[in-house]
Short mmCIF file of C-alpha atoms (C1' of nucleotides) in Angstrom, two decimals:
data_model
loop_
_atom_site.label_atom_id
_atom_site.label_comp_id
_atom_site.label_asym_id
_atom_site.label_seq_id
_atom_site.Cartn_x
_atom_site.Cartn_y
_atom_site.Cartn_z
CA MET U 1 26.58 171.73 192.73
CA THR U 2 30.24 172.33 193.14
CA SER U 3 31.32 175.90 193.44
CA PHE U 4 34.34 176.62 191.41
CA TYR U 5 34.39 180.31 191.79
CA LYS U 6 33.17 180.80 195.33
CA GLU U 7 35.95 183.24 196.23
CA HIS U 8 34.44 185.72 193.71
CA GLN U 9 31.57 188.10 194.04
CA LYS U 10 28.20 187.80 192.29
CA ILE U 11 26.43 190.91 190.96
CA PHE U 12 22.89 191.73 190.05
CA LEU U 13 22.38 191.59 186.32
CA SER U 14 19.52 193.21 184.48
CA VAL U 15 18.39 193.77 180.91
CA ASP U 16 16.93 196.99 179.54
CA CYS U 17 14.98 197.25 176.31
CA ILE U 18 15.12 200.08 173.91
CA ILE U 19 11.99 199.45 171.89
CA PHE U 20 11.93 201.36 168.60
CA GLY U 21 8.80 202.00 166.67
CA PHE U 22 7.86 204.12 163.64
CA GLU U 23 4.81 206.29 163.85
CA GLU U 24 3.82 209.62 162.32
CA ASN U 25 6.97 209.61 160.22
CA LYS U 26 9.04 209.65 163.40
CA LEU U 27 11.29 207.11 165.04
CA LYS U 28 9.98 206.64 168.54
CA VAL U 29 11.00 204.78 171.66
CA LEU U 30 8.70 203.16 174.20
CA ILE U 31 9.31 204.58 177.67
CA GLY U 32 7.45 204.84 180.92
CA LYS U 33 7.69 206.11 184.46
CA ARG U 34 9.68 203.83 186.78
CA LYS U 35 7.42 201.99 189.17
CA MET U 36 10.12 200.76 191.57
CA ASP U 37 12.33 202.26 194.26
CA PRO U 38 14.80 203.80 193.96
CA GLY U 39 14.01 206.24 191.24
CA ARG U 40 10.30 205.83 191.29
CA GLY U 41 8.52 208.16 188.93
CA GLU U 42 11.53 208.83 186.68
CA TRP U 43 11.40 208.24 183.01
CA SER U 44 12.85 204.84 182.31
CA LEU U 45 13.38 202.05 179.90
CA TYR U 46 11.51 198.85 180.49
CA GLY U 47 13.80 196.31 182.04
CA GLY U 48 14.05 193.32 184.34
CA PHE U 49 16.53 191.17 186.21
CA VAL U 50 18.27 188.26 184.58
CA ARG U 51 17.55 184.90 186.14
CA ASN U 52 19.92 182.10 186.64
CA ASP U 53 18.04 179.76 184.37
CA GLU U 54 17.92 181.96 181.30
CA SER U 55 20.45 183.40 178.95
CA LEU U 56 20.78 187.13 178.44
CA ASP U 57 18.97 186.91 175.11
CA GLU U 58 16.19 184.97 176.77
CA ALA U 59 15.87 187.52 179.53
CA ALA U 60 15.63 190.25 176.96
CA ASP U 61 12.94 188.33 175.02
CA ARG U 62 11.02 187.63 178.18
CA THR U 63 11.18 191.25 179.26
CA LEU U 64 9.94 192.45 175.88
CA TYR U 65 7.18 189.89 175.95
CA GLU U 66 6.09 190.96 179.39
CA LEU U 67 5.65 194.55 178.17
CA THR U 68 4.31 194.02 174.64
CA GLY U 69 3.01 190.47 174.33
CA LEU U 70 5.16 190.06 171.37
CA ARG U 71 7.52 187.17 170.48
CA ASN U 72 10.09 186.57 167.86
CA VAL U 73 10.93 190.19 167.72
CA TYR U 74 14.09 191.50 166.09
CA MET U 75 16.42 192.29 169.06
CA ARG U 76 20.09 192.95 169.20
CA GLN U 77 22.36 193.55 172.07
CA VAL U 78 23.67 197.07 172.54
CA GLY U 79 26.20 196.26 175.26
CA ALA U 80 26.79 196.00 178.92
CA PHE U 81 26.62 199.05 181.13
CA GLY U 82 28.62 198.68 184.32
CA SER U 83 29.48 201.87 186.16
CA ILE U 84 29.60 201.20 189.84
CA ASN U 85 26.88 203.64 190.80
CA ARG U 86 24.75 203.52 187.77
CA ASP U 87 21.86 202.26 189.86
CA PRO U 88 21.27 204.30 193.05
CA GLY U 89 19.97 201.26 194.89
CA GLU U 90 22.61 198.72 194.54
CA ARG U 91 25.32 197.45 192.19
CA VAL U 92 23.50 196.37 189.12
CA VAL U 93 25.10 195.76 185.76
CA SER U 94 22.64 196.02 182.86
CA VAL U 95 22.80 194.64 179.37
CA ALA U 96 20.88 196.79 176.91
CA TYR U 97 19.02 195.40 173.97
CA TYR U 98 17.21 197.23 171.18
CA ALA U 99 14.08 195.87 169.57
CA LEU U 100 12.31 196.87 166.39
CA ILE U 101 8.53 196.49 166.38
CA ASN U 102 5.76 197.43 164.14
CA VAL U 103 3.66 199.80 166.21
CA THR U 104 0.39 198.41 164.91
CA ASP U 105 1.24 195.01 166.28
CA TYR U 106 1.35 196.53 169.73
CA ASN U 107 -1.54 195.68 171.97
CA ASP U 108 -3.12 198.91 173.29
CA LYS U 109 -4.39 197.18 176.35
CA LEU U 110 -0.87 196.22 177.48
CA GLN U 111 0.42 199.71 176.65
CA ALA U 112 -2.29 201.21 178.94
CA GLU U 113 -1.63 198.69 181.59
CA HIS U 114 2.12 199.40 181.72
CA GLN U 115 1.62 203.10 181.11
CA VAL U 116 4.31 203.38 178.55
CA GLU U 117 4.40 205.92 175.73
CA TRP U 118 5.97 206.27 172.32
CA VAL U 119 8.34 209.27 172.45
CA ASP U 120 10.19 210.77 169.53
CA VAL U 121 13.83 209.66 169.71
CA ASN U 122 14.89 213.26 169.18
CA ASP U 123 12.90 214.34 172.13
CA ILE U 124 13.85 211.97 174.90
CA PRO U 125 13.50 213.43 178.43
CA THR U 126 16.18 213.00 181.10
CA MET U 127 15.93 209.51 182.18
CA PHE U 128 16.73 207.23 185.13
CA SER U 129 20.32 206.15 185.53
CA ASP U 130 22.29 205.72 182.28
CA HIS U 131 19.20 205.10 180.16
CA ASN U 132 19.83 208.20 177.95
CA ASP U 133 23.27 206.68 177.07
CA MET U 134 21.67 203.36 176.32
CA ILE U 135 19.23 204.97 173.89
CA ARG U 136 21.95 207.01 172.22
CA ARG U 137 24.13 203.93 171.64
CA ALA U 138 21.20 201.77 170.56
CA ARG U 139 20.18 204.42 168.01
CA LYS U 140 23.75 204.64 166.70
CA LEU U 141 24.01 200.91 166.33
CA MET U 142 20.61 200.75 164.62
CA GLN U 143 21.67 203.45 162.23
CA GLN U 144 24.71 201.48 161.21
CA LYS U 145 22.81 198.31 160.90
CA ILE U 146 20.16 199.72 158.72
CA LYS U 147 22.70 200.63 156.14
CA THR U 148 23.86 197.07 155.58
CA GLU U 149 20.93 194.84 156.61
CA PRO U 150 17.25 194.89 155.66
CA ILE U 151 15.95 195.63 159.12
CA SER U 152 13.68 198.50 158.27
CA PHE U 153 10.88 196.10 157.44
CA GLN U 154 10.69 195.13 161.09
CA LEU U 155 9.39 198.61 161.79
CA LEU U 156 6.74 198.66 159.03
CA PRO U 157 3.61 196.71 158.42
CA SER U 158 4.13 193.85 155.96
CA LEU U 159 2.72 195.95 153.16
CA PHE U 160 4.08 199.47 152.84
CA THR U 161 4.49 202.29 150.30
CA LEU U 162 7.81 203.54 149.08
CA THR U 163 7.08 206.85 150.67
CA GLN U 164 6.62 205.17 154.04
CA LEU U 165 9.92 203.36 153.58
CA GLN U 166 11.59 206.63 152.64
CA ARG U 167 10.27 208.43 155.65
CA LEU U 168 11.47 205.63 157.86
CA TYR U 169 15.03 206.03 156.55
CA GLU U 170 14.87 209.75 156.93
CA ALA U 171 13.67 209.38 160.51
CA VAL U 172 16.37 206.91 161.33
CA ASN U 173 19.20 208.83 159.75
CA GLY U 174 17.94 212.22 160.75
CA GLU U 175 18.19 213.66 157.28
CA GLU U 176 16.07 213.92 154.22
CA VAL U 177 16.91 212.01 151.02
CA ASP U 178 16.11 212.74 147.44
CA LYS U 179 12.94 210.86 146.34
CA ARG U 180 14.15 209.83 142.91
CA ASN U 181 17.55 208.62 144.04
CA PHE U 182 15.89 206.66 146.83
CA ARG U 183 13.46 204.96 144.56
CA LYS U 184 16.12 204.20 142.07
CA ARG U 185 18.06 202.25 144.70
CA ILE U 186 15.00 200.51 145.96
CA LYS U 187 14.04 199.33 142.45
CA GLU U 188 17.40 197.64 142.15
CA MET U 189 16.59 195.42 145.10
CA GLU U 190 14.62 192.50 143.81
CA PHE U 191 13.57 191.38 147.26
CA ILE U 192 11.48 194.56 147.79
CA GLU U 193 8.61 193.54 145.57
CA ARG U 194 5.67 195.53 144.34
CA THR U 195 2.22 194.05 144.81
CA ASP U 196 -0.84 195.05 142.76
CA LEU U 197 -2.39 196.54 145.91
CA ILE U 198 -2.90 200.28 146.20
CA ASP U 199 -2.93 202.29 149.35
CA LYS U 200 -5.28 205.26 149.22
CA GLN U 201 -5.02 206.48 152.73
CA LEU U 202 -2.52 209.26 152.08
CA SER U 203 -3.18 210.19 148.54
CA LYS U 204 -6.07 210.43 146.13
CA ARG U 205 -4.13 208.87 143.38
CA GLY U 206 -2.98 206.00 145.56
CA ALA U 207 0.43 204.46 146.06
CA SER U 208 1.57 200.92 145.26
CA LEU U 209 2.07 198.68 148.18
CA TYR U 210 5.42 196.84 148.38
CA ARG U 211 6.52 193.83 150.47
CA PHE U 212 9.76 192.45 151.66
CA ASN U 213 10.47 189.04 150.22
CA LYS U 214 12.71 187.40 152.68
CA LYS U 215 13.53 184.22 150.66
CA MET U 216 14.49 186.32 147.68
CA PHE U 217 16.72 188.40 149.88
CA GLU U 218 18.53 185.36 151.15
CA LYS U 219 19.29 184.24 147.65
CA ASP U 220 20.21 187.67 146.42
CA ALA U 221 21.96 188.79 149.58
CA THR U 222 23.30 192.20 148.80
CA PHE U 223 21.98 195.31 150.57
CA LYS U 224 23.34 198.76 150.60
CA LEU U 225 21.50 201.93 151.33
CA MET B 1 23.08 198.94 203.08
CA THR B 2 19.49 198.58 202.16
CA SER B 3 18.72 195.89 199.72
CA PHE B 4 16.23 196.99 197.09
CA TYR B 5 16.49 194.01 194.85
CA LYS B 6 16.87 191.10 197.28
CA GLU B 7 14.26 188.94 195.67
CA HIS B 8 16.46 188.73 192.60
CA GLN B 9 19.40 186.51 191.82
CA LYS B 10 22.97 187.61 191.56
CA ILE B 11 25.31 186.11 189.00
CA PHE B 12 29.03 185.80 188.46
CA LEU B 13 30.30 188.40 186.08
CA SER B 14 33.71 188.19 184.41
CA VAL B 15 35.60 190.10 181.67
CA ASP B 16 37.67 188.46 178.87
CA CYS B 17 40.23 190.33 176.88
CA ILE B 18 40.92 189.91 173.25
CA ILE B 19 44.31 191.45 172.91
CA PHE B 20 45.30 192.31 169.39
CA GLY B 21 48.88 192.93 168.27
CA PHE B 22 50.60 193.34 164.96
CA GLU B 23 53.76 191.32 164.33
CA GLU B 24 55.35 189.86 161.19
CA ASN B 25 52.68 191.55 159.04
CA LYS B 26 50.01 189.56 160.76
CA LEU B 27 47.18 190.45 163.12
CA LYS B 28 47.67 188.36 166.20
CA VAL B 29 45.81 187.70 169.45
CA LEU B 30 47.35 186.93 172.79
CA ILE B 31 46.02 183.66 174.20
CA GLY B 32 47.19 181.06 176.66
CA LYS B 33 46.24 177.75 178.26
CA ARG B 34 43.65 178.04 181.00
CA LYS B 35 45.07 177.57 184.39
CA MET B 36 41.92 177.04 186.30
CA ASP B 37 39.32 174.27 186.69
CA PRO B 38 37.09 173.58 184.90
CA GLY B 39 38.67 173.61 181.50
CA ARG B 40 42.24 173.64 182.69
CA GLY B 41 44.67 173.35 179.76
CA GLU B 42 42.29 174.49 177.08
CA TRP B 43 43.24 177.46 174.93
CA SER B 44 41.67 180.53 176.43
CA LEU B 45 41.45 184.35 176.48
CA TYR B 46 42.82 186.03 179.50
CA GLY B 47 40.06 187.09 181.85
CA GLY B 48 39.02 187.72 185.40
CA PHE B 49 36.00 188.20 187.61
CA VAL B 50 34.43 191.68 188.08
CA ARG B 51 34.49 192.93 191.60
CA ASN B 52 31.77 194.91 193.27
CA ASP B 53 33.98 197.91 193.70
CA GLU B 54 34.96 198.41 190.08
CA SER B 55 33.12 199.20 186.88
CA LEU B 56 33.24 196.85 183.92
CA ASP B 57 35.72 199.07 182.14
CA GLU B 58 37.92 199.14 185.26
CA ALA B 59 37.72 195.41 185.54
CA ALA B 60 38.84 195.10 181.91
CA ASP B 61 41.78 197.56 182.43
CA ARG B 62 42.87 195.78 185.63
CA THR B 63 42.84 192.43 183.86
CA LEU B 64 44.85 193.74 180.94
CA TYR B 65 47.31 195.29 183.36
CA GLU B 66 47.76 192.04 185.28
CA LEU B 67 48.63 190.30 182.10
CA THR B 68 50.68 192.91 180.27
CA GLY B 69 51.73 195.57 182.72
CA LEU B 70 50.23 198.13 180.43
CA ARG B 71 47.88 200.90 181.32
CA ASN B 72 45.93 203.46 179.26
CA VAL B 73 45.51 200.99 176.52
CA TYR B 74 42.86 201.42 173.81
CA MET B 75 40.01 199.10 174.78
CA ARG B 76 36.52 198.78 173.67
CA GLN B 77 33.71 196.59 174.80
CA VAL B 78 32.69 193.78 172.45
CA GLY B 79 29.49 192.86 174.34
CA ALA B 80 28.13 190.58 177.02
CA PHE B 81 28.06 186.79 176.44
CA GLY B 82 25.41 185.07 178.46
CA SER B 83 24.45 181.61 177.43
CA ILE B 84 23.42 179.58 180.43
CA ASN B 85 26.06 176.94 180.05
CA ARG B 86 28.83 178.89 178.48
CA ASP B 87 31.02 178.14 181.51
CA PRO B 88 31.08 174.40 182.41
CA GLY B 89 31.65 175.25 186.09
CA GLU B 90 28.90 177.66 186.95
CA ARG B 91 26.73 180.30 185.52
CA VAL B 92 29.08 183.09 184.55
CA VAL B 93 28.20 185.97 182.24
CA SER B 94 31.18 187.44 180.62
CA VAL B 95 31.73 190.92 179.06
CA ALA B 96 34.35 190.77 176.30
CA TYR B 97 36.72 193.64 175.57
CA TYR B 98 39.25 194.04 172.78
CA ALA B 99 42.49 195.84 173.32
CA LEU B 100 45.04 197.12 170.81
CA ILE B 101 48.64 197.12 171.85
CA ASN B 102 51.95 197.67 170.27
CA VAL B 103 53.74 194.29 170.68
CA THR B 104 57.06 195.96 171.35
CA ASP B 105 55.62 197.58 174.51
CA TYR B 106 54.83 194.18 175.84
CA ASN B 107 57.10 193.03 178.58
CA ASP B 108 58.63 189.66 177.71
CA LYS B 109 59.02 188.61 181.24
CA LEU B 110 55.26 188.93 181.89
CA GLN B 111 54.59 187.03 178.67
CA ALA B 112 56.79 184.11 179.84
CA GLU B 113 55.32 184.27 183.37
CA HIS B 114 51.75 183.97 182.12
CA GLN B 115 52.65 181.61 179.29
CA VAL B 116 50.65 183.42 176.67
CA GLU B 117 51.38 183.48 173.00
CA TRP B 118 50.67 185.62 169.95
CA VAL B 119 48.58 183.61 167.61
CA ASP B 120 47.62 184.68 164.04
CA VAL B 121 43.97 185.71 164.09
CA ASN B 122 43.29 183.55 161.05
CA ASP B 123 44.68 180.50 162.85
CA ILE B 124 43.04 180.44 166.24
CA PRO B 125 42.62 176.98 167.72
CA THR B 126 39.49 175.68 169.28
CA MET B 127 39.11 177.56 172.54
CA PHE B 128 37.50 177.25 175.85
CA SER B 129 33.76 178.11 176.15
CA ASP B 130 32.60 180.73 173.65
CA HIS B 131 36.02 182.39 173.31
CA ASN B 132 36.11 181.73 169.57
CA ASP B 133 32.88 183.71 169.19
CA MET B 134 34.32 186.51 171.23
CA ILE B 135 37.39 186.69 169.06
CA ARG B 136 35.22 186.65 165.83
CA ARG B 137 33.01 189.45 167.08
CA ALA B 138 35.96 191.53 168.38
CA ARG B 139 37.61 191.18 165.06
CA LYS B 140 34.56 192.28 163.18
CA LEU B 141 34.07 195.34 165.38
CA MET B 142 37.69 196.27 165.08
CA GLN B 143 37.49 195.96 161.27
CA GLN B 144 34.57 198.29 161.27
CA LYS B 145 36.24 200.75 163.66
CA ILE B 146 39.48 200.95 161.73
CA LYS B 147 37.56 202.33 158.71
CA THR B 148 36.31 205.42 160.44
CA GLU B 149 38.72 205.98 163.37
CA PRO B 150 42.48 206.23 163.55
CA ILE B 151 43.04 203.29 165.78
CA SER B 152 45.62 201.53 163.69
CA PHE B 153 48.34 203.63 165.38
CA GLN B 154 47.61 201.86 168.63
CA LEU B 155 49.10 198.68 167.08
CA LEU B 156 52.24 200.32 165.67
CA PRO B 157 55.28 201.94 167.25
CA SER B 158 55.05 205.67 167.35
CA LEU B 159 57.25 205.93 164.22
CA PHE B 160 56.28 203.66 161.38
CA THR B 161 56.69 203.40 157.65
CA LEU B 162 53.84 203.56 155.08
CA THR B 163 54.49 199.98 154.21
CA GLN B 164 54.01 198.93 157.81
CA LEU B 165 50.81 200.82 157.97
CA GLN B 166 49.64 199.28 154.71
CA ARG B 167 50.46 195.78 155.85
CA LEU B 168 48.54 196.35 158.99
CA TYR B 169 45.37 197.42 157.10
CA GLU B 170 45.82 194.39 154.89
CA ALA B 171 46.09 192.12 157.89
CA VAL B 172 43.02 193.53 159.62
CA ASN B 173 40.92 193.48 156.49
CA GLY B 174 42.21 190.23 155.22
CA GLU B 175 42.82 191.52 151.71
CA GLU B 176 45.67 193.30 149.81
CA VAL B 177 45.39 196.86 148.73
CA ASP B 178 47.05 198.72 145.90
CA LYS B 179 50.13 200.51 147.13
CA ARG B 180 49.64 203.71 145.08
CA ASN B 181 46.03 204.07 145.96
CA PHE B 182 46.82 203.48 149.64
CA ARG B 183 49.54 206.13 149.72
CA LYS B 184 47.46 208.60 147.87
CA ARG B 185 44.74 208.45 150.61
CA ILE B 186 47.30 208.59 153.39
CA LYS B 187 48.88 211.67 151.93
CA GLU B 188 45.53 213.44 152.16
CA MET B 189 45.50 212.94 155.85
CA GLU B 190 47.47 215.76 157.29
CA PHE B 191 47.61 214.22 160.75
CA ILE B 192 49.79 211.45 159.39
CA GLU B 193 53.00 213.41 159.18
CA ARG B 194 56.28 212.44 157.65
CA THR B 195 59.48 212.93 159.80
CA ASP B 196 62.89 213.26 158.41
CA LEU B 197 63.80 209.92 159.92
CA ILE B 198 64.61 206.96 157.69
CA ASP B 199 64.16 203.34 158.58
CA LYS B 200 66.64 201.04 156.94
CA GLN B 201 65.70 197.84 158.57
CA LEU B 202 63.73 196.46 155.73
CA SER B 203 65.27 198.06 152.70
CA LYS B 204 68.65 199.25 151.54
CA ARG B 205 67.22 202.46 150.24
CA GLY B 206 65.37 203.25 153.48
CA ALA B 207 61.80 204.24 154.06
CA SER B 208 60.57 207.50 155.53
CA LEU B 209 59.17 207.21 159.03
CA TYR B 210 55.74 208.74 159.75
CA ARG B 211 53.98 209.59 162.95
CA PHE B 212 50.32 210.15 163.98
CA ASN B 213 49.71 213.63 165.10
CA LYS B 214 46.81 213.42 167.54
CA LYS B 215 46.33 217.08 167.94
CA MET B 216 46.17 217.74 164.24
CA PHE B 217 43.68 214.86 163.95
CA GLU B 218 41.39 216.46 166.50
CA LYS B 219 41.36 219.68 164.55
CA ASP B 220 41.01 218.09 161.21
CA ALA B 221 38.74 215.34 162.33
CA THR B 222 37.97 213.42 159.19
CA PHE B 223 39.10 209.90 158.57
CA LYS B 224 38.06 207.38 156.02
CA LEU B 225 40.00 204.47 154.77
"C1'" DT F 1 -10.75 222.50 138.89
"C1'" DC F 2 -7.39 222.22 142.03
"C1'" DA F 3 -4.75 220.49 145.86
"C1'" DA F 4 -1.93 216.78 147.26
"C1'" DA F 5 0.88 212.91 146.95
"C1'" DA F 6 2.82 209.45 143.35
"C1'" DG F 7 5.79 208.61 140.04
"C1'" DT F 8 9.61 209.10 136.68
"C1'" DG F 9 15.53 210.08 133.83
"C1'" DT F 10 19.40 212.62 132.93
"C1'" DT F 11 23.70 214.75 133.61
"C1'" DA F 12 27.78 216.69 135.98
"C1'" DG F 13 30.92 215.83 139.38
"C1'" DA F 14 33.26 212.95 142.67
"C1'" DT F 15 35.23 208.79 143.83
"C1'" DT F 16 37.36 204.58 143.02
"C1'" DT F 17 40.06 201.32 140.70
"C1'" DA F 18 43.48 199.52 137.70
"C1'" DC F 19 47.87 199.68 136.29
"C1'" DA F 20 54.00 199.91 135.50
"C1'" DC F 21 58.13 201.86 135.93
"C1'" DC F 22 62.29 204.25 138.06
"C1'" DC F 23 65.06 205.00 142.53
"C1'" DA F 24 68.44 204.30 146.05
"C1'" DT F 25 71.46 201.40 148.35
"C1'" DG F 26 73.92 197.48 150.65
"C1'" DA F 27 75.64 193.22 149.78
"C1'" DT N 1 75.85 195.03 139.39
"C1'" DC N 2 71.95 193.46 140.97
"C1'" DA N 3 68.29 192.22 144.13
"C1'" DT N 4 65.20 194.43 147.27
"C1'" DG N 5 61.87 197.34 148.95
"C1'" DG N 6 60.52 202.61 148.31
"C1'" DG N 7 58.37 205.73 145.85
"C1'" DT N 8 55.36 208.12 142.18
"C1'" DG N 9 50.66 209.70 138.30
"C1'" DT N 10 47.15 209.05 134.90
"C1'" DA N 11 43.04 207.53 132.76
"C1'" DA N 12 38.68 204.73 132.62
"C1'" DA N 13 34.90 203.28 135.04
"C1'" DT N 14 31.68 203.55 138.62
"C1'" DC N 15 29.00 205.77 141.86
"C1'" DT N 16 26.70 209.74 143.83
"C1'" DA N 17 24.12 213.85 143.89
"C1'" DA N 18 21.37 217.38 141.99
"C1'" DC N 19 17.47 218.61 139.81
"C1'" DA N 20 11.56 219.51 137.77
"C1'" DC N 21 7.78 218.06 135.71
"C1'" DT N 22 3.50 215.02 134.66
"C1'" DT N 23 -0.11 211.98 136.58
"C1'" DT N 24 -4.16 210.70 139.18
"C1'" DT N 25 -8.24 211.52 141.63
"C1'" DG N 26 -11.25 212.87 145.67
"C1'" DA N 27 -13.14 216.74 147.50
#
DNA sequence: TCAAAAGTGTTAGATTTACACCCATGA
DNA sequence: TCATGGGTGTAAATCTAACACTTTTGA
């Protein structure tokens, strides 16, 4: 292969995943203790190096798959983090991605194996390198996104109650919302359809289960929360 | 230096600048013909490789400075672009940044020297690699940003008329707005202050010149357009 | 029978949009 | 004197936010 750019320097490139999940009415992030020097033992996002034969998006997908066994997960790029000394070992530029997963899809065996934990996003410890910044930015981007795109369903089981959906919005935005106003807006969205199924786990009376109808959304195509 | 990560691959990293300017009531981007193989002669953003001794932000600042001679310019990261074959020469991952400059600050000599041109953002030709995507994404981010942060002033001279400001918003958002409603909202923002100066370039009657008061903005700190 | 969560409408206030005419001046 | 861009207010419509009680049922 010819080398067009040989006078320039190459740099290590990694990806880091901010994996969001919704559990116990809280927005959580999957983090673990770093298993590599330097920084071994510090709280850290799960990440990996980018290979020459994969795109950044592919590297992020692969990394997420290694950790969770999940494919076709909703992932979006947060941005590139490139301070000179962000990694104490060597110069490494990292591209952060956030992922939204349904916690019940997540294989417990893999979780135990990688020793990662779900931590409340409001209660993140001090982390390795610039990982706290990455989480902050990912959260902000996700908050913006959830206002204009129906991504909340990525964090829920395919059948969910309106209370679950409301608690999810509250956890993401960090503030409570009025139940009646919330439900009013949801009812206007035809792509959030009520099933005849009833969930009795949380209440004696039972709550209707709803589902997100993707095809209907794509026709309808307005969303605003 | 110890090498912690030597089993991994390094990759060429570049930055590309989407430089926005406002001229003739249009939002424009500064682009030129690529002077490097491969792709020589194609329309291209101005970019450069990231060096090991500079952060990504510094690389972007340096690249912008090389082209325009300007420092302390408003720049924000658009994101990392990392398809495997995005560059026909070799694997290069590029981090795009957008910059907002006041076209009258831009040194004509440097413009001639680098043979770059201001092109209407609605009329961008087919460009090298994924540069069209970069411009699209930069524009979208900028459109979002301008709604919640007072960045428009970066694109204007320090003294400007309300009509200029309105035309700028229209150019950025791609739609016309009502003059009275626009001015009503501006008047509510105390940090956009009227001076006693009158601009007579466009009208016989003359238009009041306004200026952005940064200190007042930082106190006041609400913005919504 | 009662505790606990589900479900349901109305109204006041705030925000947004639509809209048309007079003013000042240089050519 | 007239053509050109500068400057101004009001009313209708829409959207948002606040607010409390009834229902169901398992324990």
